[in-house]
Coordinates of C-alpha atoms in Angstrom, one line a residue:
M228 CA -59.1 -4.2 -39.5
Q229 CA -56.2 -2.7 -37.7
D230 CA -54.3 -5.2 -35.7
P231 CA -55.2 -4.5 -32.1
Y232 CA -52.2 -6.2 -30.6
G233 CA -48.5 -5.5 -30.2
D234 CA -45.9 -6.1 -32.8
D235 CA -44.3 -9.2 -31.2
Q236 CA -47.4 -11.3 -31.4
T237 CA -47.2 -15.0 -30.3
P238 CA -50.6 -16.7 -30.2
L239 CA -51.7 -18.6 -27.2
P240 CA -52.0 -22.3 -27.7
Y241 CA -55.8 -22.5 -28.3
Q242 CA -57.8 -23.9 -31.1
A243 CA -61.4 -23.5 -32.0
P244 CA -63.1 -26.9 -31.9
T245 CA -64.6 -27.2 -35.4
Q246 CA -64.9 -30.3 -37.4
P247 CA -64.9 -31.3 -41.1
A248 CA -68.0 -33.2 -42.2
P249 CA -66.8 -36.0 -44.4
T250 CA -64.8 -37.9 -41.9
P251 CA -66.3 -37.1 -38.4
Y252 CA -63.3 -38.6 -36.5
Q253 CA -60.7 -36.7 -38.4
D254 CA -59.1 -34.0 -36.2
A255 CA -58.5 -31.1 -38.6
P256 CA -61.1 -28.3 -38.3
G257 CA -62.8 -27.6 -41.6
Q258 CA -64.3 -24.1 -40.9
V259 CA -61.2 -22.2 -40.1
H260 CA -58.9 -20.9 -42.9
P261 CA -56.3 -21.0 -41.3
P262 CA -57.2 -22.3 -37.9
P263 CA -56.8 -19.8 -35.1
Y264 CA -53.7 -21.4 -33.8
M265 CA -52.0 -24.7 -34.6
P266 CA -48.6 -25.2 -33.0
P267 CA -45.7 -26.8 -34.9
E268 CA -45.9 -30.6 -35.1
A269 CA -44.0 -32.1 -32.2
P270 CA -42.9 -35.7 -32.0
R271 CA -44.2 -37.7 -29.1
R272 CA -41.6 -37.9 -26.4
P273 CA -41.4 -39.9 -23.2
A274 CA -42.7 -38.3 -20.0
G275 CA -40.3 -36.8 -17.5
G276 CA -38.1 -33.8 -18.3
A277 CA -39.6 -33.2 -21.7
R278 CA -43.1 -33.2 -20.2
T279 CA -42.0 -30.8 -17.4
G280 CA -40.5 -28.6 -20.0
A281 CA -43.7 -28.6 -22.0
I282 CA -45.7 -27.6 -18.9
I283 CA -43.3 -24.8 -18.2
A284 CA -43.5 -23.7 -21.8
L285 CA -47.3 -23.7 -21.6
T286 CA -47.2 -21.7 -18.4
L287 CA -44.9 -19.2 -20.1
L288 CA -47.1 -19.0 -23.1
L289 CA -50.1 -18.3 -20.9
A290 CA -48.1 -15.5 -19.3
L291 CA -47.1 -14.0 -22.6
I292 CA -49.2 -11.4 -24.4
F293 CA -49.5 -10.1 -27.7
G294 CA -49.8 -6.5 -26.6
V295 CA -52.9 -4.7 -25.6
G296 CA -54.2 -2.9 -28.5
L297 CA -56.9 -0.6 -29.5
F298 CA -59.3 -2.2 -27.2
A299 CA -59.5 -4.0 -23.9
G300 CA -62.4 -4.5 -21.5
W301 CA -65.9 -5.6 -22.2
Q302 CA -69.3 -4.9 -20.7
F303 CA -71.2 -8.1 -19.8
G304 CA -74.2 -6.9 -17.9
R305 CA -72.2 -6.3 -14.7
T306 CA -73.8 -2.9 -14.3
S307 CA -77.0 -1.3 -15.5
N308 CA -75.3 0.7 -18.2
T309 CA -74.1 -2.2 -20.3
G310 CA -76.6 -1.7 -23.1
T311 CA -77.5 -5.4 -22.9
N312 CA -81.0 -5.7 -24.4
T313 CA -82.7 -8.9 -25.2
S314 CA -85.9 -7.2 -26.1
A315 CA -85.0 -7.7 -29.7
L316 CA -85.3 -11.4 -29.2
Q317 CA -88.6 -13.3 -29.1
T318 CA -88.0 -16.1 -26.7
G319 CA -91.4 -17.7 -26.7
T320 CA -90.8 -21.4 -27.1
A321 CA -92.5 -24.7 -28.1
P322 CA -93.3 -26.8 -25.1
A323 CA -90.2 -27.8 -23.3
A324 CA -89.3 -30.0 -20.3
T325 CA -89.3 -28.5 -16.8
V326 CA -86.3 -28.8 -14.5
P327 CA -87.0 -29.7 -10.9
P328 CA -85.1 -27.8 -8.1
L329 CA -81.8 -29.4 -7.2
T330 CA -81.8 -31.2 -3.9
G331 CA -79.3 -33.5 -2.2
N332 CA -80.4 -36.7 -3.9
N333 CA -81.9 -35.8 -7.3
L334 CA -78.7 -34.7 -9.2
Q335 CA -79.2 -37.3 -11.9
A336 CA -82.9 -36.4 -12.4
V337 CA -82.0 -32.7 -12.7
R338 CA -79.3 -33.5 -15.3
E339 CA -81.8 -35.5 -17.3
A340 CA -84.4 -32.8 -17.1
V341 CA -81.9 -30.1 -18.2
I342 CA -80.8 -32.2 -21.2
A343 CA -84.4 -32.8 -22.2
K344 CA -85.1 -29.1 -22.0
V345 CA -82.0 -27.8 -23.8
K346 CA -81.3 -30.5 -26.4
P347 CA -84.1 -29.5 -28.8
S348 CA -82.7 -25.9 -29.0
V349 CA -79.2 -27.1 -30.0
V350 CA -78.7 -27.6 -33.8
Q351 CA -76.0 -29.0 -36.1
V352 CA -74.6 -26.5 -38.5
N353 CA -73.4 -28.0 -41.8
V354 CA -71.2 -25.6 -43.8
T355 CA -70.1 -25.8 -47.5
L356 CA -66.8 -24.1 -48.1
Q357 CA -64.6 -23.6 -51.1
G358 CA -63.6 -27.2 -51.8
N359 CA -64.4 -28.3 -48.3
S360 CA -67.2 -28.7 -45.7
G361 CA -67.5 -28.5 -42.0
I362 CA -69.6 -29.2 -39.0
G363 CA -70.3 -27.0 -36.0
S364 CA -73.1 -26.4 -33.6
G365 CA -75.6 -23.6 -32.9
V366 CA -78.3 -22.6 -30.4
I367 CA -81.8 -21.4 -31.2
V368 CA -82.3 -18.1 -29.3
D369 CA -85.4 -16.7 -31.0
R370 CA -88.7 -18.4 -32.0
R371 CA -88.6 -16.7 -35.3
G372 CA -85.6 -18.9 -36.2
Y373 CA -82.6 -17.0 -35.1
I374 CA -79.6 -19.2 -34.1
V375 CA -76.3 -18.1 -32.5
T376 CA -73.1 -19.9 -33.4
N377 CA -69.4 -19.1 -33.7
N378 CA -68.2 -16.9 -36.5
H379 CA -65.4 -19.3 -37.2
V380 CA -68.0 -22.0 -37.9
V381 CA -69.5 -20.1 -40.8
N382 CA -66.6 -18.0 -41.9
G383 CA -66.3 -18.3 -45.7
A384 CA -69.4 -20.4 -46.1
Q385 CA -71.0 -20.7 -49.5
S386 CA -74.1 -22.4 -48.1
I387 CA -75.3 -23.3 -44.6
E388 CA -77.6 -26.1 -43.6
V389 CA -79.1 -26.5 -40.1
V390 CA -80.2 -29.9 -38.8
L391 CA -82.7 -29.6 -36.0
Y392 CA -83.0 -32.0 -33.0
D393 CA -85.5 -34.2 -34.8
G394 CA -83.4 -34.5 -37.9
T395 CA -85.2 -31.8 -40.0
R396 CA -82.8 -30.2 -42.4
L397 CA -83.3 -26.5 -43.3
Q398 CA -81.3 -24.0 -45.3
A399 CA -80.0 -21.1 -43.2
Q400 CA -79.1 -17.5 -44.1
L401 CA -76.3 -15.7 -42.4
V402 CA -77.9 -12.6 -40.8
G403 CA -74.6 -11.1 -39.5
T404 CA -71.3 -11.7 -37.9
D405 CA -69.2 -10.3 -35.1
P406 CA -65.7 -11.5 -35.8
A407 CA -64.2 -9.6 -32.8
D408 CA -66.3 -11.8 -30.5
D409 CA -66.3 -14.9 -32.7
L410 CA -70.1 -14.8 -32.9
A411 CA -72.5 -15.1 -35.8
V412 CA -76.3 -15.2 -36.2
L413 CA -78.2 -17.5 -38.6
K414 CA -81.8 -17.5 -39.6
I415 CA -84.1 -20.4 -40.6
T416 CA -87.8 -20.6 -41.4
P417 CA -89.4 -22.2 -38.4
P418 CA -91.3 -25.4 -39.0
S419 CA -95.1 -25.3 -38.4
K420 CA -94.7 -27.0 -35.0
G421 CA -92.5 -24.2 -33.8
L422 CA -89.0 -24.2 -32.2
T423 CA -87.6 -24.8 -28.8
V424 CA -85.7 -21.7 -27.7
A425 CA -82.9 -21.7 -25.2
T426 CA -83.2 -19.6 -22.1
L427 CA -80.3 -17.1 -21.8
G428 CA -78.8 -17.2 -18.3
D429 CA -76.8 -14.5 -16.5
S430 CA -73.2 -15.5 -16.8
S431 CA -72.1 -12.8 -14.3
K432 CA -73.6 -15.1 -11.5
L433 CA -71.5 -18.1 -12.3
Q434 CA -69.3 -19.5 -9.6
V435 CA -66.1 -21.6 -9.9
G436 CA -67.0 -25.2 -9.1
Q437 CA -70.5 -24.9 -10.4
E438 CA -71.6 -27.9 -12.5
V439 CA -72.3 -27.3 -16.2
L440 CA -73.2 -29.4 -19.2
A441 CA -71.9 -28.9 -22.8
I442 CA -74.3 -29.9 -25.6
G443 CA -73.2 -30.0 -29.3
N444 CA -71.9 -32.1 -32.1
P445 CA -68.3 -33.1 -31.2
L446 CA -66.5 -35.0 -33.9
G447 CA -69.7 -35.0 -35.9
I448 CA -71.4 -37.2 -33.3
T449 CA -74.8 -35.3 -33.0
Q450 CA -76.5 -34.3 -29.8
T451 CA -73.7 -35.2 -27.5
V452 CA -73.7 -34.1 -23.8
T453 CA -70.6 -33.8 -21.6
N454 CA -70.5 -32.5 -18.1
G455 CA -68.0 -30.7 -15.9
I456 CA -67.6 -27.7 -13.7
I457 CA -66.7 -24.0 -14.1
S458 CA -62.9 -24.2 -13.7
A459 CA -62.2 -20.5 -13.8
L460 CA -63.9 -17.2 -14.8
G461 CA -62.6 -14.0 -16.3
R462 CA -60.1 -15.5 -18.6
S463 CA -58.8 -13.4 -21.6
V464 CA -58.2 -15.9 -24.4
S465 CA -57.0 -15.2 -27.9
E466 CA -57.7 -17.3 -31.0
G467 CA -54.3 -16.2 -32.4
Q468 CA -53.2 -13.6 -34.9
G469 CA -56.1 -12.0 -36.7
G470 CA -58.6 -14.0 -34.6
A471 CA -61.0 -12.9 -31.9
T472 CA -60.1 -12.3 -28.3
I473 CA -62.6 -13.6 -25.8
A474 CA -62.6 -11.5 -22.6
N475 CA -64.2 -12.8 -19.5
A476 CA -64.2 -16.2 -21.0
I477 CA -65.6 -19.2 -19.0
Q478 CA -63.1 -21.9 -18.5
T479 CA -64.6 -25.4 -18.0
D480 CA -63.4 -29.0 -17.8
A481 CA -66.6 -30.2 -19.6
P482 CA -65.0 -31.8 -22.7
I483 CA -65.1 -29.5 -25.8
N484 CA -64.1 -31.1 -29.0
P485 CA -64.1 -30.2 -32.7
G486 CA -67.8 -29.8 -33.7
N487 CA -68.8 -28.4 -30.3
S488 CA -68.1 -24.8 -31.5
G489 CA -71.2 -22.7 -31.3
G490 CA -73.1 -25.2 -29.0
A491 CA -74.5 -24.7 -25.6
L492 CA -72.9 -24.5 -22.1
V493 CA -75.8 -24.7 -19.6
D494 CA -76.2 -24.7 -15.9
L495 CA -78.4 -27.0 -13.9
Q496 CA -81.4 -24.8 -14.2
G497 CA -81.2 -25.3 -18.0
N498 CA -80.0 -21.8 -18.7
L499 CA -77.6 -21.1 -21.5
V500 CA -74.6 -19.6 -19.8
G501 CA -72.0 -19.8 -22.6
I502 CA -71.1 -20.7 -26.1
P503 CA -68.3 -23.3 -26.2
T504 CA -65.6 -22.0 -28.6
L505 CA -62.0 -23.0 -27.8
S506 CA -59.9 -25.7 -26.3
A507 CA -56.3 -25.3 -25.1
I508 CA -53.6 -27.0 -27.1
D509 CA -50.8 -29.1 -25.3
P510 CA -47.7 -27.7 -27.0
E511 CA -45.7 -30.9 -26.5
F512 CA -48.1 -33.2 -28.5
N513 CA -50.0 -30.5 -30.5
T514 CA -53.2 -32.0 -29.3
P515 CA -56.2 -30.5 -27.3
A516 CA -55.4 -30.4 -23.6
N517 CA -57.9 -32.5 -21.6
G518 CA -60.3 -30.5 -19.5
V519 CA -59.2 -27.0 -20.6
G520 CA -62.0 -25.5 -22.7
F521 CA -63.4 -22.0 -23.0
A522 CA -66.8 -20.5 -23.7
I523 CA -68.1 -17.1 -24.6
P524 CA -70.2 -15.9 -21.7
S525 CA -74.0 -15.6 -22.3
N526 CA -74.1 -12.0 -21.2
R527 CA -71.9 -11.1 -24.2
V528 CA -74.3 -13.1 -26.4
A529 CA -77.2 -11.1 -24.9
F530 CA -75.3 -7.9 -25.7
V531 CA -74.3 -8.8 -29.3
V532 CA -77.0 -11.0 -30.8
P533 CA -80.0 -8.6 -30.4
Q534 CA -78.0 -6.0 -32.3
I535 CA -77.3 -8.4 -35.2
V536 CA -80.9 -9.4 -35.2
A537 CA -82.1 -5.8 -35.3
S538 CA -79.6 -4.4 -37.9
G539 CA -77.4 -7.2 -39.2
S540 CA -74.4 -5.9 -37.5
V541 CA -72.9 -4.8 -34.2
T542 CA -73.5 -1.1 -33.7
H543 CA -72.2 -0.8 -30.2
T544 CA -69.2 -3.0 -29.2
G545 CA -69.3 -2.4 -25.5
R546 CA -65.5 -2.7 -25.4
A547 CA -63.3 -0.2 -23.7
Y548 CA -61.0 1.6 -26.1
L549 CA -57.6 2.8 -25.0
G550 CA -56.2 3.6 -28.4
V551 CA -52.7 2.3 -28.0
R552 CA -50.5 -0.5 -29.2
V553 CA -48.1 -1.9 -26.6
T554 CA -45.5 -4.6 -26.1
D555 CA -44.0 -6.2 -23.1
V556 CA -41.1 -4.6 -21.3
D557 CA -38.4 -6.9 -20.0
A558 CA -34.7 -6.4 -19.0
N559 CA -33.5 -6.8 -22.6
L560 CA -36.0 -4.4 -24.1
A561 CA -35.3 -1.9 -21.3
A562 CA -31.5 -2.1 -22.0
R563 CA -32.0 -1.8 -25.8
N564 CA -34.3 1.2 -25.5
N565 CA -32.6 2.8 -22.5
L566 CA -35.9 2.6 -20.5
S567 CA -36.1 3.6 -16.8
V568 CA -37.9 0.4 -15.8
D569 CA -37.6 -3.3 -16.7
H570 CA -41.3 -4.1 -16.5
G571 CA -44.6 -2.7 -17.7
A572 CA -46.2 -2.2 -21.1
L573 CA -44.3 0.0 -23.7
I574 CA -46.6 2.1 -25.9
V575 CA -45.5 1.4 -29.5
S576 CA -48.0 3.8 -31.0
V577 CA -51.1 5.8 -30.2
V578 CA -54.2 6.2 -32.3
S579 CA -54.6 9.7 -33.5
N580 CA -57.5 11.5 -31.6
G581 CA -58.0 8.3 -29.6
P582 CA -58.5 8.3 -25.8
A583 CA -54.8 7.8 -25.0
A584 CA -53.7 10.5 -27.5
S585 CA -56.3 13.0 -26.3
A586 CA -55.1 12.5 -22.7
G587 CA -51.5 13.0 -23.6
L588 CA -50.0 9.5 -23.6
Q589 CA -47.2 9.1 -26.2
A590 CA -45.3 6.4 -28.0
G591 CA -42.3 5.5 -25.8
D592 CA -44.2 5.8 -22.5
V593 CA -44.1 2.7 -20.3
I594 CA -47.4 2.0 -18.5
V595 CA -46.7 0.7 -15.0
Q596 CA -50.0 1.2 -13.3
L597 CA -53.6 1.6 -14.3
D598 CA -56.5 2.4 -12.0
N599 CA -54.2 1.9 -9.0
K600 CA -53.3 -1.7 -10.2
P601 CA -49.8 -2.6 -11.1
V602 CA -49.0 -3.3 -14.8
N603 CA -46.0 -5.6 -15.1
D604 CA -46.6 -6.5 -18.8
S605 CA -49.2 -6.3 -21.5
Q606 CA -51.2 -9.2 -20.2
S607 CA -51.7 -7.6 -16.8
L608 CA -52.8 -4.4 -18.6
T609 CA -55.3 -6.5 -20.5
D610 CA -56.6 -8.2 -17.3
I611 CA -57.1 -4.8 -15.7
L612 CA -58.9 -3.2 -18.7
V613 CA -61.2 -6.2 -19.1
N614 CA -62.9 -5.0 -15.9
E615 CA -63.1 -1.3 -17.0
N616 CA -66.1 0.3 -18.6
P617 CA -66.2 2.4 -21.8
G618 CA -66.6 6.0 -20.7
S619 CA -64.9 5.6 -17.3
T620 CA -61.8 7.7 -16.4
V621 CA -58.8 5.8 -15.2
A622 CA -55.5 7.0 -13.8
V623 CA -52.5 5.7 -15.9
K624 CA -49.1 5.9 -14.4
V625 CA -46.3 5.9 -16.9
Y626 CA -42.5 6.4 -17.2
R627 CA -41.5 8.9 -19.8
G628 CA -37.8 8.7 -19.9
N629 CA -36.8 9.1 -16.2
Q630 CA -39.9 11.1 -15.4
Q631 CA -42.9 9.4 -13.7
L632 CA -46.3 10.8 -14.7
T633 CA -49.9 10.1 -13.8
I634 CA -52.3 10.8 -16.7
N635 CA -56.1 10.5 -16.5
V636 CA -57.6 8.8 -19.5
K637 CA -61.3 8.6 -20.3
L638 CA -61.7 5.3 -22.0
G639 CA -63.7 5.2 -25.3
E640 CA -65.7 2.5 -26.9
L641 CA -64.2 0.5 -29.7
P642 CA -65.9 1.5 -33.0
S643 CA -67.9 -1.3 -34.6
G644 CA -66.1 -3.1 -37.4
S645 CA -62.7 -2.4 -35.9

């Protein structure tokens, strides 16, 4: 896979919350080789200036980018042309609890009903690796036994065992993976009594402040439920060099710990709205930051999983494809390269016959605006492209030497397997 990011790539401080099986309270993920990102060990320091410095450092890291590469922008069911198709999934379920409408005085009863409805669809995923083992979570999304989880949970697995809600242990086969989205699909043979299947919700309708529950196997403690709210929407989160980039990620303060990966993030109607995947890392103490977790939105799951079920792979990525590699422009880079501007995204290279090359963009161009939105660095370019659709035409304003040009680019779709 060609690296879709810029040359100066500094991973954001995130880690995927996976957990080794033998010692459930040990903090080192077992499934990731290497883990998506693990900052250097930092000695514990007293609060005060050091803590302020760490906060500033984290803010700067979150503002940095790794370059926007060959893709940016995903379709998540925001419009009718997304290609989202759940018809490949058979969602009929074994009897499940019903959830009463939320009123002003029945919040606890609603939570209990949601948990009763969703818990039987959440499984534990035990993975045997080369000389190691690991634990993650998964969600049953098809009555034929198809389960969605994170790719990093099963990556490199020699064997996979699924533990159902009632303790039944079943061998699972890996149907297919989508590393670019950090998603994977497993298949088990359903027991005679059938399976409880999660209901996929519409993540495009989520609102900041909305209450959600996270269900999974944190730290190897099975069938654990945590609650919180939607803290933010539309985040672009990277798992680090060579890892997936989750666009439109759901940020939540519902605790997500090692072992939660691949589990369920649900709303108070009992709908699956996300797959918990990452937690932010506090760079001062090299530990997960409290209340800063991220989930893959359910609309992306609804887009990807039916393709894997139908063919074993992702045939249509739904990601906008620009066909460039870029890096941040700052005053130092501008001075070294004699650029006309001290901000923007410098094109390092263009993909032959890609959308950018076909439109006339060149290496050395500095992108300063896209679709009438300012581009101050690579991250802002990513944020703009996340909301663009494959096939749409966007106006890209660039500096080429001292000349300012506006070039219309028809965005492509990232080829599967890229």
